[in-house]
mmCIF file of C-alpha atoms in Angstrom:
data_model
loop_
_atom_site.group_PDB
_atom_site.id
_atom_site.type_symbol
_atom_site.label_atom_id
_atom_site.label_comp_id
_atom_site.label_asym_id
_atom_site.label_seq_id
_atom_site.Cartn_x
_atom_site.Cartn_y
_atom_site.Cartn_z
ATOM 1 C CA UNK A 1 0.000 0.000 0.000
ATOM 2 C CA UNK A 2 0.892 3.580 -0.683
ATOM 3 C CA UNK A 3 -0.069 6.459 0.897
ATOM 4 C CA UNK A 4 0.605 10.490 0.056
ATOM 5 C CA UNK A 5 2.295 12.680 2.866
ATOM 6 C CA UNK A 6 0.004 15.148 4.704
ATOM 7 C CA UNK A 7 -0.354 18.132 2.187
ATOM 8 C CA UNK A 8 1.195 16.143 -1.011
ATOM 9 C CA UNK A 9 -0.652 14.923 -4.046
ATOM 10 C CA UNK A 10 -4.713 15.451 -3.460
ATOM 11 C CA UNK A 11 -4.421 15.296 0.804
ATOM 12 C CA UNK A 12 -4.764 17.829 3.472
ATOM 13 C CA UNK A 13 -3.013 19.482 6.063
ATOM 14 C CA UNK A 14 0.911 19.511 6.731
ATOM 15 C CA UNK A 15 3.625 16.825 6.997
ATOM 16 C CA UNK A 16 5.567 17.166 10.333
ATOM 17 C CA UNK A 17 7.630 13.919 11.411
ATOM 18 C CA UNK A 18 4.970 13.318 13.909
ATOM 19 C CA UNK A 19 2.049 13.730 11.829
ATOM 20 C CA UNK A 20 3.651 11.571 9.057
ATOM 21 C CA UNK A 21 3.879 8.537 11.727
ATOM 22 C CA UNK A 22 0.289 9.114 13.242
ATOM 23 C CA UNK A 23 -0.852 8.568 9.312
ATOM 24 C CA UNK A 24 1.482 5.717 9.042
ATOM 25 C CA UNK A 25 0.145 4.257 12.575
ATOM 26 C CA UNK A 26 -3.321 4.856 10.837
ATOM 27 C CA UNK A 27 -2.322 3.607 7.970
ATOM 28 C CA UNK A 28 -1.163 -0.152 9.649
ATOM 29 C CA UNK A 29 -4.430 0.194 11.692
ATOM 30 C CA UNK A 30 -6.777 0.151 8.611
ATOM 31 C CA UNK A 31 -4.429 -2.976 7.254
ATOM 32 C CA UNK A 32 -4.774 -4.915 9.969
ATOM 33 C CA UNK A 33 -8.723 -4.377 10.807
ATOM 34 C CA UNK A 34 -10.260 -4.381 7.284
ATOM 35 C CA UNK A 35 -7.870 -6.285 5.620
ATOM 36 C CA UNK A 36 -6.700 -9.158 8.244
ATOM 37 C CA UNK A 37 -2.970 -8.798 7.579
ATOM 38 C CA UNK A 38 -1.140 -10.873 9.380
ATOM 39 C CA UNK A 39 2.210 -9.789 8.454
ATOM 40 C CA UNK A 40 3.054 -6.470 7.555
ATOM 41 C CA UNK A 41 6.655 -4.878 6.727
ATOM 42 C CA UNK A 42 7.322 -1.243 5.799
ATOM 43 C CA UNK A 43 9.723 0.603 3.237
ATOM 44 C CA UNK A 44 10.673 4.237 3.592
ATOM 45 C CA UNK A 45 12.877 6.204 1.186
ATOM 46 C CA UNK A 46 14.401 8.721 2.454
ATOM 47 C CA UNK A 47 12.381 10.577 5.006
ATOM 48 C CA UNK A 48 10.270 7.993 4.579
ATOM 49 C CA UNK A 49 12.878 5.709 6.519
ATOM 50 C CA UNK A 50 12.184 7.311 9.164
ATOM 51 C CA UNK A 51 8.706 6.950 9.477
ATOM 52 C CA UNK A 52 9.054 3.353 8.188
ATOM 53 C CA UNK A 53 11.330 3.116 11.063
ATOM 54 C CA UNK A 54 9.076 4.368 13.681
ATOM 55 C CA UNK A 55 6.352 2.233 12.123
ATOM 56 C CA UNK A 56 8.327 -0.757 13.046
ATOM 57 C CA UNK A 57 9.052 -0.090 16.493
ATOM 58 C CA UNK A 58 5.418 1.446 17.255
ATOM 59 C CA UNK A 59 3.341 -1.368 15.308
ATOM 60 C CA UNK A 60 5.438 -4.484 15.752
ATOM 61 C CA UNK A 61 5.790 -4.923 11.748
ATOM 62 C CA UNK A 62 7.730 -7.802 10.258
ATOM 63 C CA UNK A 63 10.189 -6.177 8.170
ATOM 64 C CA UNK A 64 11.543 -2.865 7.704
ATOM 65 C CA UNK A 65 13.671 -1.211 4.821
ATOM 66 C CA UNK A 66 15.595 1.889 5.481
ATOM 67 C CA UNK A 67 16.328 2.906 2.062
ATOM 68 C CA UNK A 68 18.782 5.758 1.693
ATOM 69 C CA UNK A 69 17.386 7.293 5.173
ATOM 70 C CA UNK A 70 18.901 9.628 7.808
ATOM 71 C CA UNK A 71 19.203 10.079 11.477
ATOM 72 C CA UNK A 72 17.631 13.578 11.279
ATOM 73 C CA UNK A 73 16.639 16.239 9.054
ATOM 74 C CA UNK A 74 17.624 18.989 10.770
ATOM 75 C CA UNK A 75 21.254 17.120 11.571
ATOM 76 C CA UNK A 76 21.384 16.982 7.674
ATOM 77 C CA UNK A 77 20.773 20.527 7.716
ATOM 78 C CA UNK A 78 23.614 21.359 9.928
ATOM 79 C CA UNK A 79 26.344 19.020 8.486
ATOM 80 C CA UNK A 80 25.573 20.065 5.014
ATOM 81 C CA UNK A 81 25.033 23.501 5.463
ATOM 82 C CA UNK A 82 26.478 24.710 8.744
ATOM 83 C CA UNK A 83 24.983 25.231 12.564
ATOM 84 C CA UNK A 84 23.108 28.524 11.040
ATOM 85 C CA UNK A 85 20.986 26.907 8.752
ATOM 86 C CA UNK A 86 20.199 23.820 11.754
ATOM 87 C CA UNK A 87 18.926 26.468 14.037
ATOM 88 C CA UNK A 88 17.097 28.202 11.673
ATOM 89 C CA UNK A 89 15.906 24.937 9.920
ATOM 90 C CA UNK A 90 14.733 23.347 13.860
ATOM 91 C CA UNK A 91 12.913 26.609 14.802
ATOM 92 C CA UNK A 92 10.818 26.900 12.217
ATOM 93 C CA UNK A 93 9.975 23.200 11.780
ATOM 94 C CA UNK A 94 11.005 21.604 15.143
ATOM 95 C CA UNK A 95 11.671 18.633 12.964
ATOM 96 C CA UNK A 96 14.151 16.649 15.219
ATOM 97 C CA UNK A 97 13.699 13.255 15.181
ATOM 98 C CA UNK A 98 16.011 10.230 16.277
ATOM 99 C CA UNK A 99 14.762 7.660 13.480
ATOM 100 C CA UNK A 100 18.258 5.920 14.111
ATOM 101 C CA UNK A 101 16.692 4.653 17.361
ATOM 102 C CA UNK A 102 13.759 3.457 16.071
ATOM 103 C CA UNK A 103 15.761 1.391 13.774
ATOM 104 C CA UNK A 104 18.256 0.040 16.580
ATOM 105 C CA UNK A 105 14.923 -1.034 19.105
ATOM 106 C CA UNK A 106 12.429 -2.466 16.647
ATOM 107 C CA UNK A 107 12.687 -6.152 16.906
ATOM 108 C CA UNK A 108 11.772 -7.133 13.395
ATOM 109 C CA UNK A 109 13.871 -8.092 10.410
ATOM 110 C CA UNK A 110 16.015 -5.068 9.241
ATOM 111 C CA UNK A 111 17.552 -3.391 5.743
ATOM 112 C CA UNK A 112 19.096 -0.613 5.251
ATOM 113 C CA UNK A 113 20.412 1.126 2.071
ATOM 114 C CA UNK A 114 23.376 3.799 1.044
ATOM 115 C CA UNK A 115 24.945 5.264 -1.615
ATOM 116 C CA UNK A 116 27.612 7.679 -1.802
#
């Protein structure tokens, strides 16, 4: 299943790292009541890794794919660009996020992807 970000394609509102895992949580919900799934496993590209990896930990999925992710937007921010840009970048959106620990604690079967 695939789903849109908050605010992307035709949905509503505004993505935010916690609103994107609250529709993911949702997301698992509706699989497992109206469609019985037994076993579930998430990929997340990019940001998406770390929403798939939060999704792992939260739901108890199966499997989880990391695929080209990062420990934190906003950490990205600041080794790319410089401690300026993180400070400006985490006041605005608050967007800090420790998706590497999600990954480390979930207890499922685990990929993750790189490239230089």
């Amino acid at each position: 299943m695939l789903w849109n970000y908050r605010g992307y394609g035709r949905t509503k509102g505004t993505p935010s790292p916690m609103s994107l895992k609250k529709d993911g949580e949702a997301v698992i919900a509706h699989l497992r009541k109206h469609f019985k799934a037994q076993k579930l496993g998430c990929h997340g590209e990019s940001l998406g890794g770390a929403v798939a990896a939060h999704l792992a930990k939260t739901c108890n999925l199966d499997f989880l794919y990391a695929d080209r992710s990062f420990w934190s937007l906003v950490d990205v921010a600041k080794l790319n660009f410089g401690t300026f840009p993180f400070l400006v970048l985490y006041l605005i959106t608050w967007w800090k996020c420790d998706a590497a620990w999600d990954f480390i604690f979930t207890k499922c079967y685990k990929v993750i992807s790189s490239d230089p």
